[in-house]
C-alpha positions as a printed NumPy array, in Angstrom:
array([[ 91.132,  88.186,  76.868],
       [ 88.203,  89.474,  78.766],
       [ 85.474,  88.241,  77.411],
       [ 85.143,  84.617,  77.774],
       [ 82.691,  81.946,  76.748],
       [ 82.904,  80.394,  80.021],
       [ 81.639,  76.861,  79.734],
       [ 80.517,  75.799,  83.174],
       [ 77.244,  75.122,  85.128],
       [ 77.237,  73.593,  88.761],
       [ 75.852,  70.265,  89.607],
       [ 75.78 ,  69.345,  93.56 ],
       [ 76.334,  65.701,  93.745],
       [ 75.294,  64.759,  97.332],
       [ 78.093,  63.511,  99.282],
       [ 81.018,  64.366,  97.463],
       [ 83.195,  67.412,  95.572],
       [ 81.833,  69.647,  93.611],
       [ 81.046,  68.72 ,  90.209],
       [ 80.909,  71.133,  87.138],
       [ 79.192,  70.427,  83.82 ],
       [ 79.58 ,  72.305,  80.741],
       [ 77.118,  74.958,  79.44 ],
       [ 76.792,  77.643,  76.961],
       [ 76.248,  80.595,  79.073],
       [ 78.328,  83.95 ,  77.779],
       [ 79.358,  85.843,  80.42 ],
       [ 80.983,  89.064,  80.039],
       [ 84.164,  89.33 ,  82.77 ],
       [ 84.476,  92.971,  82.106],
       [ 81.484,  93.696,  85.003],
       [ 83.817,  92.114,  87.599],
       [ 85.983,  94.247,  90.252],
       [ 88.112,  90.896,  90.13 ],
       [ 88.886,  89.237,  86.707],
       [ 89.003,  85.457,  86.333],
       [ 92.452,  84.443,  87.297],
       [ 95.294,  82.004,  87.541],
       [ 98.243,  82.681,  89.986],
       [101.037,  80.228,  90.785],
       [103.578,  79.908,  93.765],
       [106.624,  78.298,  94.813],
       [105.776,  76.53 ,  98.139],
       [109.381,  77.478, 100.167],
       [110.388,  75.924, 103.646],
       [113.779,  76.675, 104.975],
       [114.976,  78.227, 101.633],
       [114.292,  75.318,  99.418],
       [111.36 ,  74.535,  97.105],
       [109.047,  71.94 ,  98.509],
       [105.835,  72.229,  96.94 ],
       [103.554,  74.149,  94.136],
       [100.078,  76.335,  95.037],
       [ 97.864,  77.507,  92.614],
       [ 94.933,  80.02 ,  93.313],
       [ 91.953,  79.883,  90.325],
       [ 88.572,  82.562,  90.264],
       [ 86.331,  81.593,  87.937],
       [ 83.121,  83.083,  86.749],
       [ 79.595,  80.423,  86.502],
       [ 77.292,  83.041,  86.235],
       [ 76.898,  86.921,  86.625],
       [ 76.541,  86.656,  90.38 ],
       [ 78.014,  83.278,  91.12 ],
       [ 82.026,  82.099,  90.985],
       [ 84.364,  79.289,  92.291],
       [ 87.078,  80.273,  94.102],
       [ 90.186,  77.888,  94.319],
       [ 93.23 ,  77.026,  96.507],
       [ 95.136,  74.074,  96.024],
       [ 99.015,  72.972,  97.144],
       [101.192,  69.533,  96.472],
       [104.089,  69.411,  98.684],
       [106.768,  67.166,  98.943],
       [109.026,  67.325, 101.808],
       [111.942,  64.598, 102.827],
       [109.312,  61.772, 103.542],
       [106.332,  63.813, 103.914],
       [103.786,  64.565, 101.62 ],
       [100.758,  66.954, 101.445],
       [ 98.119,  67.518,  98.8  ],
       [ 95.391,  69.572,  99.75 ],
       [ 92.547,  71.427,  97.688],
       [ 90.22 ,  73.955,  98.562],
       [ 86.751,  75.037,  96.633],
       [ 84.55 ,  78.028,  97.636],
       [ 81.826,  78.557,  95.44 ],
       [ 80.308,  82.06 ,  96.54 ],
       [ 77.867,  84.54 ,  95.358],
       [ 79.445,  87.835,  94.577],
       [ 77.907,  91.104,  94.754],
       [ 80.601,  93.829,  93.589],
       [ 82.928,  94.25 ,  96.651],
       [ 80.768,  91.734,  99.25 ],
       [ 81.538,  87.908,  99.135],
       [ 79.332,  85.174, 100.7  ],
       [ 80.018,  81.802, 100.567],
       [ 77.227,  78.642,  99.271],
       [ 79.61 ,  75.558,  99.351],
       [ 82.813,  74.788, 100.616],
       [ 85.141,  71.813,  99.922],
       [ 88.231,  70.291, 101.178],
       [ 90.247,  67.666, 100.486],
       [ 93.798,  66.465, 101.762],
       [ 95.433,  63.283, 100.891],
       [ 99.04 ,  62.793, 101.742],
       [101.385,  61.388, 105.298],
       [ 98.908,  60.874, 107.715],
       [ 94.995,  60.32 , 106.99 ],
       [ 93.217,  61.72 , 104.455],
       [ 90.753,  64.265, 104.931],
       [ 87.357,  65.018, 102.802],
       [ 84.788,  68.036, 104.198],
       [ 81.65 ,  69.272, 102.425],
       [ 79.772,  72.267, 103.459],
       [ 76.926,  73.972, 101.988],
       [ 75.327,  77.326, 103.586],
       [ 71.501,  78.077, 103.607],
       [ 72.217,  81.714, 105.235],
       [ 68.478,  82.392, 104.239],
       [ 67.461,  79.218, 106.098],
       [ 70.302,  79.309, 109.042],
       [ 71.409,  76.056, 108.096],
       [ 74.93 ,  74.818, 107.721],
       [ 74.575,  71.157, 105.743],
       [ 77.349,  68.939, 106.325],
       [ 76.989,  67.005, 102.495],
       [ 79.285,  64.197, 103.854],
       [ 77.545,  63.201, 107.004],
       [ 74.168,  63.991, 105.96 ],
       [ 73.884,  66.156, 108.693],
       [ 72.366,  69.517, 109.307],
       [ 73.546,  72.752, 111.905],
       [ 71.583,  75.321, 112.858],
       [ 73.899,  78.607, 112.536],
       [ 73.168,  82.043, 113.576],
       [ 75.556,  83.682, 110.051],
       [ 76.976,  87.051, 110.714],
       [ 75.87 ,  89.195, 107.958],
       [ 80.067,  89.491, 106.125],
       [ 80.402,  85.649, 107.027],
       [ 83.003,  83.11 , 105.197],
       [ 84.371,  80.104, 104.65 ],
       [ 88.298,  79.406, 105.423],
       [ 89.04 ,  80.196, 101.524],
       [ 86.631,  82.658, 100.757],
       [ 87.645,  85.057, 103.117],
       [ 90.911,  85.201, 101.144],
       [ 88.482,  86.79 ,  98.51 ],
       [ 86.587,  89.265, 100.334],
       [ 89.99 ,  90.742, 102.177],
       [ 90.962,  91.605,  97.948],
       [ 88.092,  92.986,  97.48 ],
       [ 88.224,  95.171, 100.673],
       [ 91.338,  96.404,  99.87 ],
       [ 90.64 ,  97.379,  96.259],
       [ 87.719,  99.436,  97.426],
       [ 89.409, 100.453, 100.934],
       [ 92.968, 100.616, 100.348],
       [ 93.957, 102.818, 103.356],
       [ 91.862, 100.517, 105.884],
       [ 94.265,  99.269, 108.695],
       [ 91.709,  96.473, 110.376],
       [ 90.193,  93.37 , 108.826],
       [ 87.696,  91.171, 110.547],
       [ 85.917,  87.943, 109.262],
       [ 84.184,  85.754, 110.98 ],
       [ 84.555,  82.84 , 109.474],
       [ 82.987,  78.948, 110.088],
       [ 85.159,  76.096, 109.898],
       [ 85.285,  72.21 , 109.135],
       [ 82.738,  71.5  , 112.169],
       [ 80.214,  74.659, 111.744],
       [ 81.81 ,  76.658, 114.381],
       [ 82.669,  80.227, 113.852],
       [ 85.568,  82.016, 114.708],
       [ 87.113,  85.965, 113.845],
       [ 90.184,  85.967, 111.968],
       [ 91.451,  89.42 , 112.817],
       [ 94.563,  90.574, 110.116],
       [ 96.377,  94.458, 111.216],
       [ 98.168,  96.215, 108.556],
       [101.82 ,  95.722, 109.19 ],
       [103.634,  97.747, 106.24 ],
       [104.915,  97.742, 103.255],
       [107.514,  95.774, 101.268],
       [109.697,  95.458,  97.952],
       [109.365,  92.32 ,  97.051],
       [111.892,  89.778,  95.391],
       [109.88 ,  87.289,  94.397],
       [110.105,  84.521,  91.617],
       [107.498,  87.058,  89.251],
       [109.966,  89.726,  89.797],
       [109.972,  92.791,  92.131],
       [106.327,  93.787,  93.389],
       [105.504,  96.809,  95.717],
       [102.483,  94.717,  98.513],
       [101.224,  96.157, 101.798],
       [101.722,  93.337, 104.261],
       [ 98.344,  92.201, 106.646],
       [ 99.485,  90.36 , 109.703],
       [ 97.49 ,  87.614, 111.971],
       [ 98.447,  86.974, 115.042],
       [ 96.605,  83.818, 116.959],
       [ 98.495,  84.134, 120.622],
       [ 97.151,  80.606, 122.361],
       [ 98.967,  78.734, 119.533],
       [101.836,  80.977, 119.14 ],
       [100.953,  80.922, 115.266],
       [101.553,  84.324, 113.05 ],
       [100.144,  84.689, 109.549],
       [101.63 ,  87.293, 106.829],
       [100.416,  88.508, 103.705],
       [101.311,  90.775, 101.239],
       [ 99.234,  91.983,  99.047],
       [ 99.694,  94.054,  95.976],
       [ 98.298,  97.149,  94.881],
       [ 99.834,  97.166,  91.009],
       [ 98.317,  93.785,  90.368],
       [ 94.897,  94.603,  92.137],
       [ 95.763,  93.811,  95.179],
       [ 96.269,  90.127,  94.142],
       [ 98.014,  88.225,  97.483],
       [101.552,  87.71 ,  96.362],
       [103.174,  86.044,  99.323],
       [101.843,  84.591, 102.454],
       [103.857,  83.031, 105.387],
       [103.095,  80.978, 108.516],
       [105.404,  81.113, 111.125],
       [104.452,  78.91 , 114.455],
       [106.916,  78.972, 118.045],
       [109.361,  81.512, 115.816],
       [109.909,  78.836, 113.215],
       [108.44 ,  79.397, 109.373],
       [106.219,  76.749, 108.293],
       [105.847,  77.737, 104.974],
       [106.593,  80.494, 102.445],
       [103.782,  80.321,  98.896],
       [105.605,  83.022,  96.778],
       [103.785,  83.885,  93.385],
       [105.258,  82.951,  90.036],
       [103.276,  83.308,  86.966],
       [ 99.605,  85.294,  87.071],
       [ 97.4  ,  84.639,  83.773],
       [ 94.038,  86.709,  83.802],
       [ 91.84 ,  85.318,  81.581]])
């Protein structure tokens, strides 16, 4: 179903997540490059199962969404919940973030950040803290979700482009490139079935950390499989399972 009465207006609530209210606002999802989605993975380590991901894009108004990432793992003793919330403004194929929010709970202390982005105003607010940081925001900038979002969006309108480059600011206001090479192309096996995906690759050298993702071109470019692998050994494999569009 396309067209969606989609039931949501944002409230900021100083100091903590992201809270949405309900509202009456129509919006018609047949404008978007990207429709409102839900995609599921199997979080894999070593060949076996240890965790669920979900990825969510939602629509709260014509030029505003919420982008989501969250992943419950549960490993021998260890456990790992995390979530992630962009909320972005999105003009056709250019994505730039307002708020970001993370939270991780789980072995080991729990973590809670906050971020909004005055881009206008070259202010990063830290919502937690109360504190403001006076940023200098490349014009493509992103958060550490939403650039997840803008390298779909790239590839739908730039398929054959080989180089991706985002700088994007993390937990403490700093920003940093995340640089991703085309590396192929791949059949994939995957819990959904077999999926044709051109594979991106990031490479960070000083932590001998490599990043793969595959995304694919028959289900507009939605990312199908990623993979960390850190001193040669895999970290994690998030292969998709189930995609509703709404």
């Amino acid at each position: 179903m396309l067209n969606k009465l989609c039931g949501i207006a944002l409230v900021l609530v100083a100091g903590s997540s992201l809270v949405f209210a309900n509202d009456t606002t129509n919006i018609n999802t047949e404008q978007y490059v990207i429709q409102p989605f839900t995609a599921k993975y199997n979080l894999i380590r070593s060949a076996d199962i240890v965790g669920s991901a979900s990825r969510t894009l939602e629509y709260i108004s014509p030029q505003q969404a919420k982008y989501s990432y969250k992943t419950d793992i549960e490993w021998l003793i260890f456990s790992d919940n995390r979530q992630e919330v962009s909320l972005v403004n999105i003009d056709l194929h250019k994505v730039t973030p307002v708020q970001y929010d993370f939270q991780r709970e789980g072995t080991g202390p729990d973590k809670n950040y906050v971020w909004q982005y005055n881009i206008a105003d070259s202010l990063a607010i830290n919502l937690k803290e109360n504190t403001k940081l006076s940023v200098d925001f490349p014009s493509n900038i992103q958060d550490k979700l939403s650039y997840h979002l803008q390298n779909r969006l790239n590839l739908i309108q730039h398929p054959e482009q080989k180089l991706f480059v985002y700088p994007v600011i993390n937990h403490s206001g700093k920003i940093k490139n995340y640089v991703y090479q085309y590396d192929g192309e791949d059949e994939l096996m995957l819990p959904f079935g077999m999926v044709k995906a051109i594979r991106l690759k990031r490479e960070v050298i000083e932590k001998k950390k490599v990043t793969y993702a595959w995304f694919a071109p028959e289900l507009n470019y939605l990312l199908v499989k990623i993979q960390q692998i850190k001193s040669d050994v895999e970290q994690f494999d998030a292969q998709l399972t189930s995609l509703e569009v709404h």
